[in-house]
PDB file of C-alpha atoms in Angstrom:
ATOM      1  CA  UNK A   1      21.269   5.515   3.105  1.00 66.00           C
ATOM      2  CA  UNK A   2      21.365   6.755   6.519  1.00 80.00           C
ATOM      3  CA  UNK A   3      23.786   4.530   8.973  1.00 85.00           C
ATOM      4  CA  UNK A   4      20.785   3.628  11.694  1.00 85.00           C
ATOM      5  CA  UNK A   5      18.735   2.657   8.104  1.00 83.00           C
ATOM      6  CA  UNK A   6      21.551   0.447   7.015  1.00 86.00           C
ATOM      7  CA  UNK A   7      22.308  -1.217  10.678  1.00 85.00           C
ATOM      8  CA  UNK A   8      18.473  -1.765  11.217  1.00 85.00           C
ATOM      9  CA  UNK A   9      18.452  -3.962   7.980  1.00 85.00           C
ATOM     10  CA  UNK A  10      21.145  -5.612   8.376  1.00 84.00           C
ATOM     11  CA  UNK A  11      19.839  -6.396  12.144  1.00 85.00           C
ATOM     12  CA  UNK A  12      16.585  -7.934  10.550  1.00 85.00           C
ATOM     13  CA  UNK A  13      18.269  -9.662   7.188  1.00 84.00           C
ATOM     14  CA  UNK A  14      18.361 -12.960   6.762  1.00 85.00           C
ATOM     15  CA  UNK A  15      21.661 -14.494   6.685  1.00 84.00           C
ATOM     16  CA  UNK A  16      23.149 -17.318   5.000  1.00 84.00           C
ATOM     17  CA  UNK A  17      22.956 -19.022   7.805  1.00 88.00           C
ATOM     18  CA  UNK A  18      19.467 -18.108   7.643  1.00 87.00           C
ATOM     19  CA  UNK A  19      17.124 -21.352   8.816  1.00 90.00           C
ATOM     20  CA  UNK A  20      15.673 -23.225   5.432  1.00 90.00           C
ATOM     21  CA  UNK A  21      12.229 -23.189   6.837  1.00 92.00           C
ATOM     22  CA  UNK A  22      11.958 -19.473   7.932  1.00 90.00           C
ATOM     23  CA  UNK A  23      13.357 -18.821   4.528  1.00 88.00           C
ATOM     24  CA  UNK A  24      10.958 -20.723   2.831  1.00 90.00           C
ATOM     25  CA  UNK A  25       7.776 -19.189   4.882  1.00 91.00           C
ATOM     26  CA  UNK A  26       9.273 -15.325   3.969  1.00 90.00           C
ATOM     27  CA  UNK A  27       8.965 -16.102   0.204  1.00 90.00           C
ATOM     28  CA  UNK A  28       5.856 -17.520   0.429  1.00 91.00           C
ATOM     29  CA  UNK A  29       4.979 -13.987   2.439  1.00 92.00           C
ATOM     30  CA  UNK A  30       6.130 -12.017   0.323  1.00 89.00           C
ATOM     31  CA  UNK A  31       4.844 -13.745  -2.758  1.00 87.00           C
ATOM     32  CA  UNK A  32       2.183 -15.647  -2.890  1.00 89.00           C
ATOM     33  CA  UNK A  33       0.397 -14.335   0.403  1.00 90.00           C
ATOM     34  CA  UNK A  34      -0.298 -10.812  -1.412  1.00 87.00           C
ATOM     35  CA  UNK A  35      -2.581 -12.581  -3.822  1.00 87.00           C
ATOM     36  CA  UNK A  36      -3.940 -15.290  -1.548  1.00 88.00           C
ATOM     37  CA  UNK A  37      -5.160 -12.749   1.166  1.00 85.00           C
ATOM     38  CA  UNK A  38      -6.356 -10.006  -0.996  1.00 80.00           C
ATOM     39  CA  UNK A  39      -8.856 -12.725  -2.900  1.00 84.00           C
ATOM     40  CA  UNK A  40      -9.683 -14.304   0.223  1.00 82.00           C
ATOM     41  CA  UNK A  41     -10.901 -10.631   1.671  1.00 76.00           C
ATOM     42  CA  UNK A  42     -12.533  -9.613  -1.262  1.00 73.00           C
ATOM     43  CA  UNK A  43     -14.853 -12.785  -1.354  1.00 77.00           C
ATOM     44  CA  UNK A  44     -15.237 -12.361   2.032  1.00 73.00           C
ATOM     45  CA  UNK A  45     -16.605  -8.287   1.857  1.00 69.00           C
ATOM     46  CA  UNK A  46     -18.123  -9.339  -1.012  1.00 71.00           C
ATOM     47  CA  UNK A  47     -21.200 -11.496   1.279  1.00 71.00           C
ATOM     48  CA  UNK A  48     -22.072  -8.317   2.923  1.00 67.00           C
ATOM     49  CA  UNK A  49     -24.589  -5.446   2.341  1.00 66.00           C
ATOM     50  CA  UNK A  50     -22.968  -2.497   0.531  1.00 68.00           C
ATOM     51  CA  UNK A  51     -20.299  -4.734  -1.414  1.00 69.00           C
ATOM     52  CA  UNK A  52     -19.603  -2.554  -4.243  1.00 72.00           C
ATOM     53  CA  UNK A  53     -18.489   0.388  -2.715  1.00 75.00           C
ATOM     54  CA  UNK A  54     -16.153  -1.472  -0.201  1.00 78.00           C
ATOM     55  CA  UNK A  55     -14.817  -2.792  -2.896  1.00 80.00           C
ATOM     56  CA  UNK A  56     -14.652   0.174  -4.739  1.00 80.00           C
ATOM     57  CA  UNK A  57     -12.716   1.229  -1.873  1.00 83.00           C
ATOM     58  CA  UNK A  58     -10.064  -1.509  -1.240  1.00 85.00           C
ATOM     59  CA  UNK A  59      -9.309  -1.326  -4.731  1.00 87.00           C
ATOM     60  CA  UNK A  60      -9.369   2.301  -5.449  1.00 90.00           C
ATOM     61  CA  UNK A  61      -6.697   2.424  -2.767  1.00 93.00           C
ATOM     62  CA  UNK A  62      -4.488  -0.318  -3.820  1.00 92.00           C
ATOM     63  CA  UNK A  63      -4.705   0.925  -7.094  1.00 92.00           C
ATOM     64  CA  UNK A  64      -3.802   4.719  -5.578  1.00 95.00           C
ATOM     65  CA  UNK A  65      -0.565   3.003  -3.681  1.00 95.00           C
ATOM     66  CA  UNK A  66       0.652   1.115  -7.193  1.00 94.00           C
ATOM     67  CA  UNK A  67       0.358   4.640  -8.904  1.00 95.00           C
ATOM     68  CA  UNK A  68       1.952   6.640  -6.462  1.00 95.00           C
ATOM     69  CA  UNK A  69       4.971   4.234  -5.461  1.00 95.00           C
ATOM     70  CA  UNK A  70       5.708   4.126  -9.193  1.00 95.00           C
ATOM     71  CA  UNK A  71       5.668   7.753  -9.935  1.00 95.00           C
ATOM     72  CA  UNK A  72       7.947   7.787  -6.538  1.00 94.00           C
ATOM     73  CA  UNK A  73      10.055   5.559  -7.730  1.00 93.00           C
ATOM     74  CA  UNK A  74      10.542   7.100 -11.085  1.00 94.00           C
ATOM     75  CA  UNK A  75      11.476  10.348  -9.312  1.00 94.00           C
ATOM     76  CA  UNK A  76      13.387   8.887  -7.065  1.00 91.00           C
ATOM     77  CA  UNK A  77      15.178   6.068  -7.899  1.00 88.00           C
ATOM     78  CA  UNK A  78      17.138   4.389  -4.877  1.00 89.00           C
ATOM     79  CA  UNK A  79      19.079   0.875  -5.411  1.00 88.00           C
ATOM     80  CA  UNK A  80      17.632  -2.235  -3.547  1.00 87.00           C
ATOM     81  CA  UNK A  81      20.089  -3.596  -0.862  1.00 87.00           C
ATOM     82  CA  UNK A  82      21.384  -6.589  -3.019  1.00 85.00           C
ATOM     83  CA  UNK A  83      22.579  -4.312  -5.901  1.00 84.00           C
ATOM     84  CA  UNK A  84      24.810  -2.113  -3.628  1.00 85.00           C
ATOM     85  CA  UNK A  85      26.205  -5.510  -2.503  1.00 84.00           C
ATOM     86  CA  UNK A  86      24.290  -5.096   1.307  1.00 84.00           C
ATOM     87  CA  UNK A  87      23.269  -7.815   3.029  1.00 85.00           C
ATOM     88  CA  UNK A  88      21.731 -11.137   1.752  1.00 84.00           C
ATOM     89  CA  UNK A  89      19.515 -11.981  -0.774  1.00 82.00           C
ATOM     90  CA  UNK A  90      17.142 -14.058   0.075  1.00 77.00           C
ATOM     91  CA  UNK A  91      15.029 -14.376  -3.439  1.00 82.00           C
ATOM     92  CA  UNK A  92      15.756 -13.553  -6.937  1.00 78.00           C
ATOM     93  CA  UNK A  93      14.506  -9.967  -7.960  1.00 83.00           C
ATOM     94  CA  UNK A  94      15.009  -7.291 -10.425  1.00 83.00           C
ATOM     95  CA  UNK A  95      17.438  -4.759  -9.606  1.00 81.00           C
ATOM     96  CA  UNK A  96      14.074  -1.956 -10.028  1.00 85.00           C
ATOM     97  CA  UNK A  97      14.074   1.150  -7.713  1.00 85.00           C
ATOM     98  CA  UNK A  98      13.721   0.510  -3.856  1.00 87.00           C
ATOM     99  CA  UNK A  99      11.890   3.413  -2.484  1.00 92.00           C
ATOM    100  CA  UNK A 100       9.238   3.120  -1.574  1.00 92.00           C
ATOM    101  CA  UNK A 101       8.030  -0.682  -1.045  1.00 92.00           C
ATOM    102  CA  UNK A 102       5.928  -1.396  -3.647  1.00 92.00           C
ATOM    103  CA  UNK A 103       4.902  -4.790  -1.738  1.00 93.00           C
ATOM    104  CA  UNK A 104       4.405  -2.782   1.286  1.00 95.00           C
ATOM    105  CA  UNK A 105       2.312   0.081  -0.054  1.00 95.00           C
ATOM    106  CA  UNK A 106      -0.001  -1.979  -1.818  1.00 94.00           C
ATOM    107  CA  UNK A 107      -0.240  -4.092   1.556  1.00 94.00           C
ATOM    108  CA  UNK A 108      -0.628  -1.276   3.648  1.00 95.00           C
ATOM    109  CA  UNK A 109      -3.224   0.164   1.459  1.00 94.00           C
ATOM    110  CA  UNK A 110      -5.476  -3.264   1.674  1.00 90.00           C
ATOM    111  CA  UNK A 111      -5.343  -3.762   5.166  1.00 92.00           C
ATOM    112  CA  UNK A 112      -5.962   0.286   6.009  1.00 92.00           C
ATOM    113  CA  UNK A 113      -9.078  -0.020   3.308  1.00 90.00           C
ATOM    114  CA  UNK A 114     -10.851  -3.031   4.818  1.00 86.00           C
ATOM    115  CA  UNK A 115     -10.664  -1.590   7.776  1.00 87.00           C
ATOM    116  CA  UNK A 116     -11.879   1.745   7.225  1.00 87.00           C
ATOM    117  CA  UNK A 117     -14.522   0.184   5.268  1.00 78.00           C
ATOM    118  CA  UNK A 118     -15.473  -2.158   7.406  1.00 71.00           C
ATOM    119  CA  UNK A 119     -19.535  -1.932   7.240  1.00 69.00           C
ATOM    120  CA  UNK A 120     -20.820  -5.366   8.668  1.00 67.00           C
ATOM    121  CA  UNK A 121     -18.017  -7.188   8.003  1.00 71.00           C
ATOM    122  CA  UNK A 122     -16.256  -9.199  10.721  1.00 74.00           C
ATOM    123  CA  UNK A 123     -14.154  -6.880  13.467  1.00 77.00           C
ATOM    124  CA  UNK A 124     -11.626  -9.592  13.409  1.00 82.00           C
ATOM    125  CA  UNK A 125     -10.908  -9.085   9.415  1.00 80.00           C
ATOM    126  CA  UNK A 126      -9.056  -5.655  10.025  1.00 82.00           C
ATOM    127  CA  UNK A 127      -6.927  -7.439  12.399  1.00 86.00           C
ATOM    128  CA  UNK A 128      -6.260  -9.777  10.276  1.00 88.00           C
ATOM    129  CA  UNK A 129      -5.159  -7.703   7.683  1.00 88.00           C
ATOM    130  CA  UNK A 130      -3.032  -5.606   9.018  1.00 91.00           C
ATOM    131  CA  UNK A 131      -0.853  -8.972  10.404  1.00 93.00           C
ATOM    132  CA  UNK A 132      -0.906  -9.939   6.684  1.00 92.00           C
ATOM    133  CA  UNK A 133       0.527  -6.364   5.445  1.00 93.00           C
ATOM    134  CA  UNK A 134       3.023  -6.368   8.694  1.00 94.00           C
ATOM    135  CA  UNK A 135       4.338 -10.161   7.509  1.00 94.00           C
ATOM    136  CA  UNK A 136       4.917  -8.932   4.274  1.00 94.00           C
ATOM    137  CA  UNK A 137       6.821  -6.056   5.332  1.00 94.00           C
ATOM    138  CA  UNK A 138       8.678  -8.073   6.899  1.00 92.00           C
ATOM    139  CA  UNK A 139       9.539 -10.765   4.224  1.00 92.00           C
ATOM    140  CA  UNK A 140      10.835  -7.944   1.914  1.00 91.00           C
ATOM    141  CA  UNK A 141      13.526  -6.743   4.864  1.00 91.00           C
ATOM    142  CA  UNK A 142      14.194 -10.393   5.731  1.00 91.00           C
ATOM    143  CA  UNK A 143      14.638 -11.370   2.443  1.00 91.00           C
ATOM    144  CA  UNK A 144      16.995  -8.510   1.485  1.00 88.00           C
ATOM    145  CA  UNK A 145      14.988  -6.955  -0.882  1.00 88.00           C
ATOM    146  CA  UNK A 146      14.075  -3.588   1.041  1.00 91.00           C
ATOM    147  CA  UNK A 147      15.628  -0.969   3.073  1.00 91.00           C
ATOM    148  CA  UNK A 148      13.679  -0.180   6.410  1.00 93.00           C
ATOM    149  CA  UNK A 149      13.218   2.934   5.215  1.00 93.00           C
ATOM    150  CA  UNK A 150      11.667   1.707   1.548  1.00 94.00           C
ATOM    151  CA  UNK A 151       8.777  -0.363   4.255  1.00 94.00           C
ATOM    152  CA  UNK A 152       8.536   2.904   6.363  1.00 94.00           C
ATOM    153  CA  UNK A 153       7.691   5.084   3.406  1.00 95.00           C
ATOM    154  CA  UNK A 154       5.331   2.187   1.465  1.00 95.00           C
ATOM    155  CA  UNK A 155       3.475   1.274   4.491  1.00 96.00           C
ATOM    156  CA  UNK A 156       2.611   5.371   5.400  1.00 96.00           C
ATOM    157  CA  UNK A 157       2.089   5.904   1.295  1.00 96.00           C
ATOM    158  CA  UNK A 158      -0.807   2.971   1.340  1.00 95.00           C
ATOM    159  CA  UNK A 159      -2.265   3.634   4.354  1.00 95.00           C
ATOM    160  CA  UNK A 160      -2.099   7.987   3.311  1.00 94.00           C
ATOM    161  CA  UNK A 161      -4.358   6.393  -0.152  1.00 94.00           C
ATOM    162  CA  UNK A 162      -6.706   4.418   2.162  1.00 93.00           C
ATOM    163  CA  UNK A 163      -7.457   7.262   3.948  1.00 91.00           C
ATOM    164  CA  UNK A 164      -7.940   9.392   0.798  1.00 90.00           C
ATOM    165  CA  UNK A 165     -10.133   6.918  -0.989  1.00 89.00           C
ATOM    166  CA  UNK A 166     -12.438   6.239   2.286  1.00 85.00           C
ATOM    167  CA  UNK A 167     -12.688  10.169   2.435  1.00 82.00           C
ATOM    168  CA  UNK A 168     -13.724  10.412  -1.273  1.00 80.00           C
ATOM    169  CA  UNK A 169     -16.488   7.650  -0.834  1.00 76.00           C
ATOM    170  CA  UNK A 170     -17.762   8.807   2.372  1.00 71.00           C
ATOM    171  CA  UNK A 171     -18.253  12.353   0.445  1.00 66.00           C
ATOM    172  CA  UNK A 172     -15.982  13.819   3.184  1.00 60.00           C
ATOM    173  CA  UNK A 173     -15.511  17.801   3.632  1.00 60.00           C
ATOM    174  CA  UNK A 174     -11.955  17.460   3.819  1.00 52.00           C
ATOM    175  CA  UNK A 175     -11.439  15.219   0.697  1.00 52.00           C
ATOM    176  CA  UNK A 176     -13.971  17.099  -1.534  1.00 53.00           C
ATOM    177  CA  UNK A 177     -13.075  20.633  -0.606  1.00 55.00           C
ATOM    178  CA  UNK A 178     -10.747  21.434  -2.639  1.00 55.00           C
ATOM    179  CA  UNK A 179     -12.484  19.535  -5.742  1.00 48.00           C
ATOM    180  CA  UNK A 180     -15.559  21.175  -5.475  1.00 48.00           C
ATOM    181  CA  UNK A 181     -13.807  25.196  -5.421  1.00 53.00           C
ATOM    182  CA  UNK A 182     -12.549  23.805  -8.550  1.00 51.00           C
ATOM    183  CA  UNK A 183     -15.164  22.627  -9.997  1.00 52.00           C
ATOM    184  CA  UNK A 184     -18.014  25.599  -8.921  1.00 53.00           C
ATOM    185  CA  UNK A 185     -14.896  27.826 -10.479  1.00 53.00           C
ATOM    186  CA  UNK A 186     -14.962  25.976 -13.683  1.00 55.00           C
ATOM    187  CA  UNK A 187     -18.585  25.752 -13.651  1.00 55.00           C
ATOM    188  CA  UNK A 188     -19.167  29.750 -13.140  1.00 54.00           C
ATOM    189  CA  UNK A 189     -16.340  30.452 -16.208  1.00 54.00           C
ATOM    190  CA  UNK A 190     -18.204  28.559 -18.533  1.00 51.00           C
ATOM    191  CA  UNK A 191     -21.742  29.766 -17.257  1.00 54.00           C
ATOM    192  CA  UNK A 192     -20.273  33.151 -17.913  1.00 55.00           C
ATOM    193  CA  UNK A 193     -19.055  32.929 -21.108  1.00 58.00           C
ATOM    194  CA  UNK A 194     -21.954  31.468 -22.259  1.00 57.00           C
ATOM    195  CA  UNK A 195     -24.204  34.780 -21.286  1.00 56.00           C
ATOM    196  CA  UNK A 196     -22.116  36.554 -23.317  1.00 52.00           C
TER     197      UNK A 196
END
């Protein structure tokens, strides 16, 4: 860990002087709010026209974050705060690989996918959102569990699937490209060797 990445969490760790209540409202955050807001939005989208592929999308990319943070993680494993002794911990966890956030990727990934998607869904709900995946963030630095760094890289790593799933279903140039060289140069190989 870089010295400004270790000072920065140790700025916004709880202590153990930490206040009860603000303790208490960070591990509701950080676990119970991921599952709370996410069915909450998705009932939400779901009384709108063109439901099933903003859905499609908002899961697509939280699914995208989950895969991606755990192949990251298996690459590059990096110890959580608590294990190195850093800090305080301010709920139990597993001593898994840090980097990237896990919590905050998945977040970041929700909130960036309803509001790509946002169709005629309310403006507010983005906004919303994107509080939601910010408090959770947050709850993982204050409650020890994350390096700034670890949120940094999980909130870019969602919102970098968000954007790649809302490209894919909006049939985007830029997201299909590539795909479709591959596929019209599969498609002419076989064509060809079936002439033959």
């Amino acid at each position: 860990m870089n010295d400004w990445d270790v000072a920065l969490f140790l700025a916004l760790n709880a202590g153990p002087d930490a206040p009860p209540m603000i303790l208490a409202i960070a591990r509701w955050v950080s676990s119970d709010l991921p599952t709370l807001a996410a069915v909450a939005s998705l009932l939400l989208v779901s009384r709108y026209p063109d439901t099933r592929r903003r859905l499609a999308a908002v899961v697509t990319a939280m699914a995208l974050a989950w895969l991606a943070t755990r192949a990251i993680r298996w690459a590059i494993p990096m110890e959580r705060p608590f294990v190195t002794g850093l800090g305080f911990q301010g709920m139990a966890h597993a001593a898994s690989a840090s980097f990237p956030s896990l919590h905050a990727a998945v977040a970041s990934a929700w909130a960036a996918a309803l509001t790509l998607h946002r169709g005629e869904q309310p403006a507010w709900l983005g906004g919303v959102a994107c509080l939601v995946a910010a408090g959770i963030a947050w709850s993982r630095l204050y409650l020890g569990l994350h390096y700034p760094t670890d949120i940094a890289a999980g909130l870019l790593l969602g919102w970098g699937c968000a954007v790649l799933t809302h490209g894919l279903i909006r049939r985007e140039p830029w997201a299909r490209r590539r795909w479709w060289r591959l596929r019209t140069a599969r498609g002419a190989a076989v064509r060809s060797r079936g002439r033959s």
